[in-house]
Short mmCIF file of N, CA and C and ligand atoms in Angstrom, two decimals:
data_model
loop_
_atom_site.label_atom_id
_atom_site.label_comp_id
_atom_site.label_asym_id
_atom_site.label_seq_id
_atom_site.Cartn_x
_atom_site.Cartn_y
_atom_site.Cartn_z
N MET Z 7 15.73 -6.31 19.84
CA MET Z 7 14.39 -5.91 19.51
C MET Z 7 12.97 -6.09 20.88
N PRO Z 8 12.21 -5.07 20.29
CA PRO Z 8 11.04 -5.18 21.30
C PRO Z 8 9.89 -6.10 21.55
N ALA Z 9 9.65 -6.43 22.79
CA ALA Z 9 8.91 -8.11 22.43
C ALA Z 9 7.62 -7.65 22.11
N ARG Z 10 6.92 -8.54 21.19
CA ARG Z 10 5.67 -8.65 20.80
C ARG Z 10 4.53 -7.92 21.77
N THR Z 11 4.04 -7.34 21.40
CA THR Z 11 2.59 -7.16 22.90
C THR Z 11 1.05 -7.13 22.25
N ASP Z 12 0.22 -7.89 22.79
CA ASP Z 12 -0.86 -7.75 22.22
C ASP Z 12 -1.83 -7.31 23.48
N SER Z 13 -1.41 -7.34 24.49
CA SER Z 13 -2.03 -6.46 25.67
C SER Z 13 -1.24 -6.03 26.56
N PHE Z 14 -1.47 -4.68 27.26
CA PHE Z 14 -0.55 -4.18 27.78
C PHE Z 14 -0.98 -3.79 29.23
N ASP Z 15 -0.58 -4.19 30.07
CA ASP Z 15 -0.62 -3.96 31.45
C ASP Z 15 -0.25 -2.58 31.82
N LEU Z 16 -1.40 -1.34 32.00
CA LEU Z 16 -0.75 -0.04 32.15
C LEU Z 16 -0.55 0.05 33.82
N GLY Z 17 -1.27 -0.71 34.69
CA GLY Z 17 -1.20 -0.31 36.26
C GLY Z 17 0.19 -0.60 36.37
N ARG Z 18 1.15 -1.96 35.69
CA ARG Z 18 1.79 -2.39 36.08
C ARG Z 18 3.22 -1.18 35.95
N LEU Z 19 2.70 -0.35 35.21
CA LEU Z 19 3.91 1.41 35.14
C LEU Z 19 3.69 1.92 36.51
N ARG Z 20 2.61 2.00 37.44
CA ARG Z 20 2.35 2.44 38.53
C ARG Z 20 3.13 4.25 38.04
N LEU Z 21 2.05 4.93 37.25
CA LEU Z 21 2.40 6.11 37.37
C LEU Z 21 1.28 6.82 38.15
N THR Z 22 2.31 8.06 38.11
CA THR Z 22 0.57 8.70 39.19
C THR Z 22 0.85 10.20 38.62
N THR Z 23 -0.45 10.82 39.00
CA THR Z 23 -1.22 11.84 38.42
C THR Z 23 0.00 12.45 37.78
N GLY Z 24 -0.20 12.89 36.38
CA GLY Z 24 1.12 13.92 35.63
C GLY Z 24 2.54 13.34 34.80
N GLU Z 25 2.48 11.95 35.21
CA GLU Z 25 3.49 11.07 34.91
C GLU Z 25 3.40 10.65 33.97
N GLY Z 26 4.28 9.92 33.00
CA GLY Z 26 4.14 9.71 31.26
C GLY Z 26 5.51 9.13 31.48
N ARG Z 27 5.22 8.00 30.33
CA ARG Z 27 5.99 7.29 29.87
C ARG Z 27 6.10 6.90 28.42
N ARG Z 28 7.37 6.55 27.91
CA ARG Z 28 7.32 6.19 26.84
C ARG Z 28 8.05 4.83 26.17
N LEU Z 29 7.27 4.00 25.35
CA LEU Z 29 7.69 2.91 25.49
C LEU Z 29 7.63 2.33 23.61
N ALA Z 30 8.96 1.64 23.35
CA ALA Z 30 8.53 0.88 22.31
C ALA Z 30 8.61 -0.64 22.57
N LEU Z 31 7.45 -0.86 21.29
CA LEU Z 31 6.97 -2.08 21.43
C LEU Z 31 6.50 -2.77 20.00
N GLU Z 32 6.42 -3.99 20.07
CA GLU Z 32 6.02 -4.75 18.74
C GLU Z 32 4.63 -5.03 18.80
N VAL Z 33 3.86 -4.53 17.92
CA VAL Z 33 2.43 -4.48 17.62
C VAL Z 33 2.37 -5.73 16.54
N ALA Z 34 1.38 -6.77 16.67
CA ALA Z 34 0.86 -7.62 15.98
C ALA Z 34 -0.06 -6.99 14.69
N LEU Z 35 0.34 -7.16 13.65
CA LEU Z 35 -0.77 -6.03 12.56
C LEU Z 35 -1.54 -7.03 11.49
N ASP Z 36 -3.19 -7.44 12.13
CA ASP Z 36 -3.60 -8.59 11.41
C ASP Z 36 -3.88 -8.02 10.19
N PRO Z 37 -4.43 -9.11 9.04
CA PRO Z 37 -4.79 -8.77 7.70
C PRO Z 37 -6.05 -7.94 7.75
N LEU Z 38 -6.14 -6.88 7.07
CA LEU Z 38 -7.19 -5.92 6.64
C LEU Z 38 -8.21 -6.25 5.46
N GLN Z 39 -9.35 -6.16 5.70
CA GLN Z 39 -10.66 -6.36 4.65
C GLN Z 39 -10.89 -4.74 4.09
N PHE Z 40 -10.35 -4.89 2.84
CA PHE Z 40 -10.76 -3.41 2.21
C PHE Z 40 -11.24 -3.56 1.05
N GLY Z 41 -12.29 -3.12 0.72
CA GLY Z 41 -12.74 -3.26 -1.12
C GLY Z 41 -13.45 -4.64 -1.19
N GLY Z 42 -13.38 -5.49 -0.20
CA GLY Z 42 -13.93 -7.09 -0.52
C GLY Z 42 -12.59 -7.56 -0.73
N THR Z 43 -11.26 -6.91 -0.82
CA THR Z 43 -10.14 -7.63 -0.70
C THR Z 43 -9.44 -7.85 0.37
N THR Z 44 -8.16 -8.53 0.53
CA THR Z 44 -7.58 -9.03 2.13
C THR Z 44 -6.32 -8.30 1.62
N TYR Z 45 -5.72 -7.31 2.76
CA TYR Z 45 -4.58 -6.59 2.42
C TYR Z 45 -3.89 -6.96 3.39
N VAL Z 46 -2.37 -7.71 3.50
CA VAL Z 46 -1.57 -8.37 4.31
C VAL Z 46 -0.47 -7.32 4.52
N THR Z 47 -0.18 -6.89 5.96
CA THR Z 47 1.02 -5.75 6.42
C THR Z 47 2.37 -7.03 6.00
N THR Z 48 3.35 -6.41 5.75
CA THR Z 48 4.33 -6.75 5.51
C THR Z 48 5.80 -5.86 6.23
N PRO Z 49 6.21 -6.53 7.12
CA PRO Z 49 6.30 -7.54 7.86
C PRO Z 49 4.73 -7.52 8.82
N PRO Z 50 4.02 -8.69 9.47
CA PRO Z 50 3.15 -8.76 9.82
C PRO Z 50 3.12 -8.09 11.25
N ALA Z 51 3.88 -7.28 11.73
CA ALA Z 51 4.46 -6.82 12.85
C ALA Z 51 4.83 -5.36 12.57
N ALA Z 52 4.94 -4.01 13.60
CA ALA Z 52 5.53 -2.95 13.79
C ALA Z 52 5.86 -2.70 14.73
N ASP Z 53 7.10 -1.83 14.67
CA ASP Z 53 7.73 -1.68 15.69
C ASP Z 53 7.03 0.13 16.04
N ALA Z 54 6.51 -0.05 17.29
CA ALA Z 54 5.57 1.05 17.81
C ALA Z 54 5.93 1.49 18.58
N THR Z 55 5.71 3.22 19.00
CA THR Z 55 6.05 3.73 20.35
C THR Z 55 4.48 4.25 20.76
N LEU Z 56 4.33 3.78 22.07
CA LEU Z 56 3.38 3.97 22.69
C LEU Z 56 3.70 5.05 23.72
N ASP Z 57 2.68 6.22 23.82
CA ASP Z 57 3.26 7.15 25.05
C ASP Z 57 1.96 7.18 26.06
N ILE Z 58 2.07 6.95 27.00
CA ILE Z 58 1.19 6.65 28.17
C ILE Z 58 1.14 8.04 29.43
N SER Z 59 0.20 8.35 29.54
CA SER Z 59 0.14 9.74 30.31
C SER Z 59 -0.72 9.31 31.45
N ARG Z 60 -0.32 9.62 32.94
CA ARG Z 60 -1.49 9.06 33.70
C ARG Z 60 -2.58 10.48 34.34
N THR Z 61 -3.67 10.38 34.07
CA THR Z 61 -4.17 11.85 34.20
C THR Z 61 -5.00 11.67 35.26
N THR Z 62 -5.66 13.05 35.61
CA THR Z 62 -6.08 13.16 37.03
C THR Z 62 -7.19 12.05 37.28
N HIS Z 63 -7.80 11.41 38.36
CA HIS Z 63 -8.70 10.52 39.17
C HIS Z 63 -8.57 9.24 37.88
N ASN Z 64 -6.90 8.70 37.93
CA ASN Z 64 -6.92 7.41 37.31
C ASN Z 64 -7.33 7.23 36.30
N GLY Z 65 -6.98 8.17 35.06
CA GLY Z 65 -7.31 8.19 33.82
C GLY Z 65 -6.06 8.01 32.87
N TYR Z 66 -5.96 7.56 31.65
CA TYR Z 66 -4.68 7.34 30.94
C TYR Z 66 -5.18 8.15 29.68
N ALA Z 67 -3.61 9.01 28.89
CA ALA Z 67 -4.24 9.90 27.81
C ALA Z 67 -2.91 8.97 27.22
N LEU Z 68 -3.24 8.22 25.74
CA LEU Z 68 -2.68 7.20 25.23
C LEU Z 68 -2.22 7.53 23.35
N ARG Z 69 -1.07 7.53 23.23
CA ARG Z 69 -1.07 7.67 21.75
C ARG Z 69 0.21 6.83 21.13
N LEU Z 70 -0.53 5.70 20.18
CA LEU Z 70 0.33 4.97 19.65
C LEU Z 70 0.57 5.58 18.13
N ARG Z 71 1.96 5.05 17.53
CA ARG Z 71 2.59 5.45 16.26
C ARG Z 71 3.40 4.32 16.15
N PHE Z 72 3.12 3.91 14.51
CA PHE Z 72 3.84 2.85 14.03
C PHE Z 72 3.60 2.83 12.15
N ASP Z 73 4.57 2.50 11.70
CA ASP Z 73 4.39 2.52 10.29
C ASP Z 73 4.12 1.36 9.81
N ALA Z 74 3.53 1.20 8.41
CA ALA Z 74 3.01 -0.06 7.87
C ALA Z 74 3.05 -0.12 7.01
N THR Z 75 3.47 -1.25 5.91
CA THR Z 75 2.92 -1.36 4.38
C THR Z 75 2.59 -2.68 4.16
N LEU Z 76 1.46 -2.33 3.12
CA LEU Z 76 0.64 -3.18 3.02
C LEU Z 76 0.79 -3.72 1.77
N GLY Z 77 0.18 -4.70 1.42
CA GLY Z 77 0.44 -5.49 0.26
C GLY Z 77 -1.00 -6.04 -0.08
N GLY Z 78 -1.32 -5.45 -1.82
CA GLY Z 78 -2.42 -6.82 -2.30
C GLY Z 78 -3.05 -6.30 -3.37
N PRO Z 79 -3.81 -5.97 -3.94
CA PRO Z 79 -3.71 -5.72 -5.64
C PRO Z 79 -3.72 -3.94 -5.70
N CYS Z 80 -3.43 -3.08 -7.06
CA CYS Z 80 -3.96 -1.83 -6.75
C CYS Z 80 -5.62 -1.69 -7.24
N MET Z 81 -6.27 -0.83 -6.69
CA MET Z 81 -7.36 -0.60 -6.78
C MET Z 81 -7.88 -0.45 -8.21
N ARG Z 82 -6.80 0.35 -8.73
CA ARG Z 82 -6.98 0.50 -10.42
C ARG Z 82 -6.42 -0.64 -11.69
N CYS Z 83 -5.26 -0.81 -11.46
CA CYS Z 83 -4.65 -1.95 -12.33
C CYS Z 83 -4.86 -3.09 -11.63
N LEU Z 84 -5.02 -3.11 -10.77
CA LEU Z 84 -4.67 -5.06 -10.13
C LEU Z 84 -3.35 -5.43 -9.79
N GLU Z 85 -2.50 -4.25 -10.40
CA GLU Z 85 -0.94 -5.23 -10.20
C GLU Z 85 -0.87 -4.87 -8.54
N PRO Z 86 0.08 -5.61 -7.88
CA PRO Z 86 0.87 -5.81 -6.83
C PRO Z 86 0.82 -4.18 -6.59
N ALA Z 87 0.58 -3.74 -5.37
CA ALA Z 87 0.31 -2.54 -4.90
C ALA Z 87 1.27 -2.49 -3.46
N GLN Z 88 1.80 -1.90 -3.06
CA GLN Z 88 2.74 -1.59 -1.09
C GLN Z 88 2.86 -0.22 -1.05
N PRO Z 89 1.69 0.22 -0.61
CA PRO Z 89 1.24 1.17 -0.09
C PRO Z 89 1.35 1.58 1.08
N ALA Z 90 2.40 2.76 1.55
CA ALA Z 90 3.00 2.56 3.18
C ALA Z 90 2.29 3.82 3.70
N LEU Z 91 2.04 3.08 4.95
CA LEU Z 91 0.88 3.87 6.04
C LEU Z 91 1.62 4.39 7.14
N SER Z 92 1.45 5.69 7.71
CA SER Z 92 1.87 6.44 9.25
C SER Z 92 0.97 6.29 9.88
N VAL Z 93 0.73 5.71 10.99
CA VAL Z 93 -0.08 5.50 11.85
C VAL Z 93 -0.14 6.40 13.40
N ASP Z 94 -0.97 7.39 13.77
CA ASP Z 94 -0.60 8.27 14.57
C ASP Z 94 -2.18 8.38 15.20
N ALA Z 95 -2.36 7.47 16.30
CA ALA Z 95 -3.64 7.40 16.94
C ALA Z 95 -3.57 7.67 18.51
N ARG Z 96 -4.87 8.64 18.88
CA ARG Z 96 -4.62 8.94 20.16
C ARG Z 96 -6.35 8.22 20.96
N GLU Z 97 -6.15 7.79 22.19
CA GLU Z 97 -6.80 7.44 22.75
C GLU Z 97 -7.03 7.82 24.61
N VAL Z 98 -8.15 8.28 24.99
CA VAL Z 98 -8.47 8.80 26.03
C VAL Z 98 -8.96 7.84 27.01
N ASP Z 99 -8.85 7.55 28.17
CA ASP Z 99 -9.65 6.50 28.73
C ASP Z 99 -10.07 7.22 30.06
N GLN Z 100 -11.27 7.98 30.44
CA GLN Z 100 -11.37 8.71 31.70
C GLN Z 100 -12.52 8.24 32.74
N PRO Z 101 -12.55 7.53 33.45
CA PRO Z 101 -13.35 7.04 34.59
C PRO Z 101 -13.79 8.54 35.22
N GLY Z 102 -14.96 8.40 35.71
CA GLY Z 102 -15.29 9.62 36.52
C GLY Z 102 -17.21 9.35 36.27
N ASP Z 103 -17.64 10.13 37.44
CA ASP Z 103 -18.95 10.21 37.33
C ASP Z 103 -19.60 11.54 36.48
N VAL Z 104 -19.23 12.32 36.31
CA VAL Z 104 -19.49 13.21 35.29
C VAL Z 104 -19.25 13.55 33.68
N GLU Z 105 -17.86 13.55 33.94
CA GLU Z 105 -17.19 13.23 32.22
C GLU Z 105 -16.47 12.22 31.85
N GLU Z 106 -17.29 11.12 32.13
CA GLU Z 106 -16.46 10.02 31.87
C GLU Z 106 -16.27 9.49 30.29
N LEU Z 107 -15.16 9.24 30.43
CA LEU Z 107 -14.60 8.97 28.77
C LEU Z 107 -14.07 7.58 28.36
N ARG Z 108 -14.53 6.72 28.49
CA ARG Z 108 -13.80 5.66 28.15
C ARG Z 108 -13.40 5.00 26.90
N SER Z 109 -11.90 4.51 26.93
CA SER Z 109 -11.67 3.93 25.72
C SER Z 109 -12.25 2.64 25.77
N PRO Z 110 -12.71 2.23 24.16
CA PRO Z 110 -12.73 0.77 23.92
C PRO Z 110 -11.94 -0.31 24.13
N TYR Z 111 -10.52 0.39 24.55
CA TYR Z 111 -9.53 -0.32 24.23
C TYR Z 111 -8.70 -0.86 25.12
N VAL Z 112 -9.32 0.01 26.18
CA VAL Z 112 -9.04 0.05 28.14
C VAL Z 112 -10.03 -0.62 28.48
N THR Z 113 -9.38 -2.16 29.39
CA THR Z 113 -10.92 -2.73 30.33
C THR Z 113 -9.50 -2.91 31.38
N GLY Z 114 -10.12 -1.97 32.92
CA GLY Z 114 -9.69 -1.85 33.95
C GLY Z 114 -8.08 -1.00 33.38
N ASP Z 115 -7.11 -1.70 33.43
CA ASP Z 115 -5.71 -1.02 33.59
C ASP Z 115 -5.08 -1.60 32.27
N VAL Z 116 -6.04 -2.18 31.75
CA VAL Z 116 -5.25 -3.57 30.71
C VAL Z 116 -5.36 -2.74 29.15
N LEU Z 117 -4.43 -2.50 28.31
CA LEU Z 117 -4.88 -1.77 27.14
C LEU Z 117 -4.59 -3.07 25.79
N ASP Z 118 -5.85 -3.14 25.59
CA ASP Z 118 -5.86 -4.17 23.83
C ASP Z 118 -5.00 -3.23 22.81
N LEU Z 119 -3.59 -3.55 22.94
CA LEU Z 119 -2.96 -3.21 22.04
C LEU Z 119 -3.09 -3.67 20.50
N ARG Z 120 -3.49 -5.00 20.15
CA ARG Z 120 -3.60 -5.10 18.91
C ARG Z 120 -4.84 -4.97 18.16
N ALA Z 121 -6.12 -4.56 18.99
CA ALA Z 121 -7.68 -4.66 18.32
C ALA Z 121 -7.47 -2.82 18.14
N TRP Z 122 -6.12 -2.21 19.18
CA TRP Z 122 -6.13 -0.90 18.64
C TRP Z 122 -5.56 -0.48 17.48
N ALA Z 123 -4.53 -1.24 16.99
CA ALA Z 123 -3.76 -1.21 15.96
C ALA Z 123 -4.20 -1.85 14.57
N ARG Z 124 -5.35 -2.47 15.10
CA ARG Z 124 -6.05 -2.92 13.98
C ARG Z 124 -6.84 -1.84 13.60
N ASP Z 125 -7.19 -1.25 14.39
CA ASP Z 125 -8.69 0.05 14.08
C ASP Z 125 -7.85 0.83 13.74
N ALA Z 126 -6.44 1.29 14.10
CA ALA Z 126 -6.05 2.45 13.92
C ALA Z 126 -5.59 2.33 12.40
N LEU Z 127 -4.82 1.34 11.96
CA LEU Z 127 -4.77 1.20 10.70
C LEU Z 127 -5.65 1.23 9.74
N ALA Z 128 -6.79 0.80 9.87
CA ALA Z 128 -7.93 0.48 9.23
C ALA Z 128 -8.10 2.36 8.59
N LEU Z 129 -8.18 3.05 10.30
CA LEU Z 129 -8.76 4.36 9.99
C LEU Z 129 -7.47 5.37 9.04
N ALA Z 130 -6.35 4.69 9.11
CA ALA Z 130 -5.45 5.81 8.32
C ALA Z 130 -5.37 5.25 6.50
N LEU Z 131 -6.26 4.44 6.40
CA LEU Z 131 -6.41 3.80 5.02
C LEU Z 131 -6.64 5.19 3.99
N PRO Z 132 -5.71 5.48 2.92
CA PRO Z 132 -6.51 6.19 1.94
C PRO Z 132 -7.50 5.82 1.52
N ALA Z 133 -8.57 6.68 0.80
CA ALA Z 133 -9.89 6.67 -0.22
C ALA Z 133 -9.47 4.87 -1.04
N GLN Z 134 -8.43 5.26 -1.74
CA GLN Z 134 -8.04 4.06 -2.43
C GLN Z 134 -6.56 3.52 -2.26
N LEU Z 135 -6.26 2.49 -2.67
CA LEU Z 135 -4.99 1.88 -2.92
C LEU Z 135 -4.55 1.68 -3.52
N LEU Z 136 -3.29 2.22 -4.18
CA LEU Z 136 -2.94 2.20 -5.61
C LEU Z 136 -1.43 1.88 -5.55
N CYS Z 137 -0.95 1.19 -6.62
CA CYS Z 137 0.18 0.62 -6.47
C CYS Z 137 1.55 1.86 -6.92
N ARG Z 138 0.60 3.31 -7.37
CA ARG Z 138 1.29 4.12 -7.41
C ARG Z 138 0.23 5.55 -7.60
N GLU Z 139 0.61 6.63 -7.01
CA GLU Z 139 -0.59 7.78 -6.99
C GLU Z 139 -1.41 8.25 -8.18
N ASP Z 140 -0.56 7.93 -9.06
CA ASP Z 140 -0.90 8.56 -10.79
C ASP Z 140 -0.78 7.20 -11.57
N CYS Z 141 -1.27 6.35 -10.86
CA CYS Z 141 -2.01 5.19 -11.70
C CYS Z 141 -2.59 5.25 -12.79
N MET Z 142 -2.47 4.91 -13.80
CA MET Z 142 -3.78 5.05 -15.27
C MET Z 142 -4.59 4.18 -15.01
N GLY Z 143 -4.45 2.95 -14.63
CA GLY Z 143 -5.75 2.17 -14.44
C GLY Z 143 -5.90 0.88 -15.97
N LEU Z 144 -7.04 0.79 -15.84
CA LEU Z 144 -6.98 -0.15 -17.00
C LEU Z 144 -7.68 0.51 -18.12
N CYS Z 145 -7.66 0.55 -19.38
CA CYS Z 145 -8.65 0.88 -20.51
C CYS Z 145 -10.12 0.10 -20.19
N PRO Z 146 -10.91 1.24 -20.41
CA PRO Z 146 -12.28 0.87 -20.35
C PRO Z 146 -12.70 0.22 -21.28
N VAL Z 147 -12.16 -0.02 -22.60
CA VAL Z 147 -12.89 -0.30 -23.41
C VAL Z 147 -12.37 -1.98 -23.72
N CYS Z 148 -11.05 -2.34 -23.33
CA CYS Z 148 -10.11 -3.29 -23.89
C CYS Z 148 -9.75 -4.20 -22.66
N GLY Z 149 -9.37 -3.24 -21.92
CA GLY Z 149 -8.98 -3.78 -20.13
C GLY Z 149 -7.49 -3.79 -20.25
N THR Z 150 -6.73 -3.25 -21.10
CA THR Z 150 -5.41 -3.14 -21.49
C THR Z 150 -4.50 -2.35 -20.44
N ASP Z 151 -3.50 -2.91 -19.48
CA ASP Z 151 -3.10 -2.04 -18.47
C ASP Z 151 -2.29 -0.82 -19.28
N LEU Z 152 -2.96 0.29 -18.61
CA LEU Z 152 -2.52 1.42 -19.11
C LEU Z 152 -1.28 2.26 -18.89
N ASN Z 153 -0.99 1.78 -17.53
CA ASN Z 153 0.40 1.81 -17.44
C ASN Z 153 1.88 1.45 -18.29
N ALA Z 154 1.56 0.00 -18.60
CA ALA Z 154 2.40 -0.53 -19.59
C ALA Z 154 1.53 0.10 -20.84
N ALA Z 155 0.80 0.19 -21.28
CA ALA Z 155 0.67 0.59 -23.22
C ALA Z 155 0.94 1.93 -23.18
N GLY Z 156 1.05 2.61 -21.94
CA GLY Z 156 1.31 4.02 -22.50
C GLY Z 156 -0.32 5.15 -22.78
N PRO Z 157 0.61 6.28 -23.18
CA PRO Z 157 -0.84 7.62 -22.98
C PRO Z 157 -1.14 6.90 -24.66
N GLU Z 158 -0.77 6.48 -25.56
CA GLU Z 158 -1.19 6.59 -26.60
C GLU Z 158 -2.03 5.30 -26.81
N HIS Z 159 -2.43 4.95 -26.09
CA HIS Z 159 -3.18 3.78 -26.50
C HIS Z 159 -4.86 4.42 -26.53
N ALA Z 160 -5.48 4.12 -27.98
CA ALA Z 160 -6.36 4.84 -27.62
C ALA Z 160 -7.43 3.32 -28.87
N HIS Z 161 -8.88 4.02 -28.74
CA HIS Z 161 -9.48 3.07 -29.89
C HIS Z 161 -10.04 4.26 -30.52
N GLU Z 162 -10.10 3.58 -31.94
CA GLU Z 162 -10.80 4.70 -32.90
C GLU Z 162 -11.88 5.25 -32.35
N ARG Z 163 -13.39 4.43 -31.75
CA ARG Z 163 -14.17 4.82 -31.24
C ARG Z 163 -14.71 4.03 -30.37
N ALA Z 164 -15.33 4.21 -29.10
CA ALA Z 164 -15.94 2.91 -28.42
C ALA Z 164 -16.89 2.71 -29.02
N PRO Z 165 -17.20 1.06 -29.60
CA PRO Z 165 -18.14 0.37 -29.78
C PRO Z 165 -19.60 1.06 -29.09
N ASP Z 166 -20.56 1.04 -29.67
CA ASP Z 166 -21.94 1.57 -29.84
C ASP Z 166 -22.69 0.25 -29.67
N PRO Z 167 -23.12 0.24 -28.22
CA PRO Z 167 -24.32 -1.20 -28.11
C PRO Z 167 -25.36 -1.12 -29.32
N ARG Z 168 -25.40 -0.29 -29.82
CA ARG Z 168 -26.51 -0.13 -30.38
C ARG Z 168 -26.03 -0.91 -31.87
N TRP Z 169 -25.01 -0.40 -32.69
CA TRP Z 169 -24.63 -1.06 -33.65
C TRP Z 169 -24.38 -2.13 -33.38
N ALA Z 170 -24.19 -2.74 -32.47
CA ALA Z 170 -23.63 -4.03 -31.95
C ALA Z 170 -25.16 -5.04 -32.13
N LYS Z 171 -26.35 -4.26 -31.43
CA LYS Z 171 -27.66 -4.89 -31.47
C LYS Z 171 -28.03 -5.45 -33.21
N LEU Z 172 -28.00 -4.23 -33.72
CA LEU Z 172 -27.82 -3.89 -35.35
C LEU Z 172 -27.10 -5.50 -36.30
N SER Z 173 -25.95 -5.78 -36.02
CA SER Z 173 -25.21 -6.47 -36.73
C SER Z 173 -25.97 -7.88 -36.20
N GLU Z 174 -26.23 -8.16 -35.30
CA GLU Z 174 -26.89 -9.45 -34.71
C GLU Z 174 -28.24 -9.60 -35.37
N LEU Z 175 -28.82 -8.54 -35.90
CA LEU Z 175 -29.60 -9.03 -36.79
C LEU Z 175 -29.57 -9.79 -38.30
N LYS Z 176 -30.32 -10.58 -38.02
CA LYS Z 176 -30.21 -11.79 -39.60
C LYS Z 176 -31.30 -11.01 -40.45
N LEU Z 177 -31.05 -10.49 -42.07
CA LEU Z 177 -31.54 -9.89 -42.58
C LEU Z 177 -31.85 -10.94 -43.74
N ASP Z 178 -32.90 -11.11 -43.49
CA ASP Z 178 -33.37 -12.09 -45.16
C ASP Z 178 -33.58 -11.56 -46.75
ZN1 LIG M 204 -2.29 0.52 -10.39
ZN1 LIG M 205 -7.90 -0.25 -24.91
#
């Protein structure tokens, strides 16, 4: 089992320009806020691959890859959903006077792996988290789960709010 790593000291690798290293690490995955709901990853950590390359002028080119499964309600039918996500993120930290390019996750030689993993996971989210791609959601009229009710589920006619108002009138 690789060690759980929240921050990683890149300087420790003592890489020279053009040199690279591939590491297997375990990253903690914090719960994710999405659409007003909290999604928890299961398990709350992932086996990650971190590629580190030393660029010229003391810079780093970084690549982080891991898979994660989220747990939370389906956005259409509210049943439990377990969307699986693949994360493949890249960062460059290049100090320099002219073309400086700093990564928000690198301070000095230390990489904030936990913060990067959290943001990379958020960026990998699809527009909707669903229990399955073709989830039919809830009936807009009565709220029945259409996945369970099947395609035959239908109403004679959607209640017209004008008729509802009329039926409330008390006629003497
Ligand atoms: Zn669903
Ligand atoms: Zn219905």
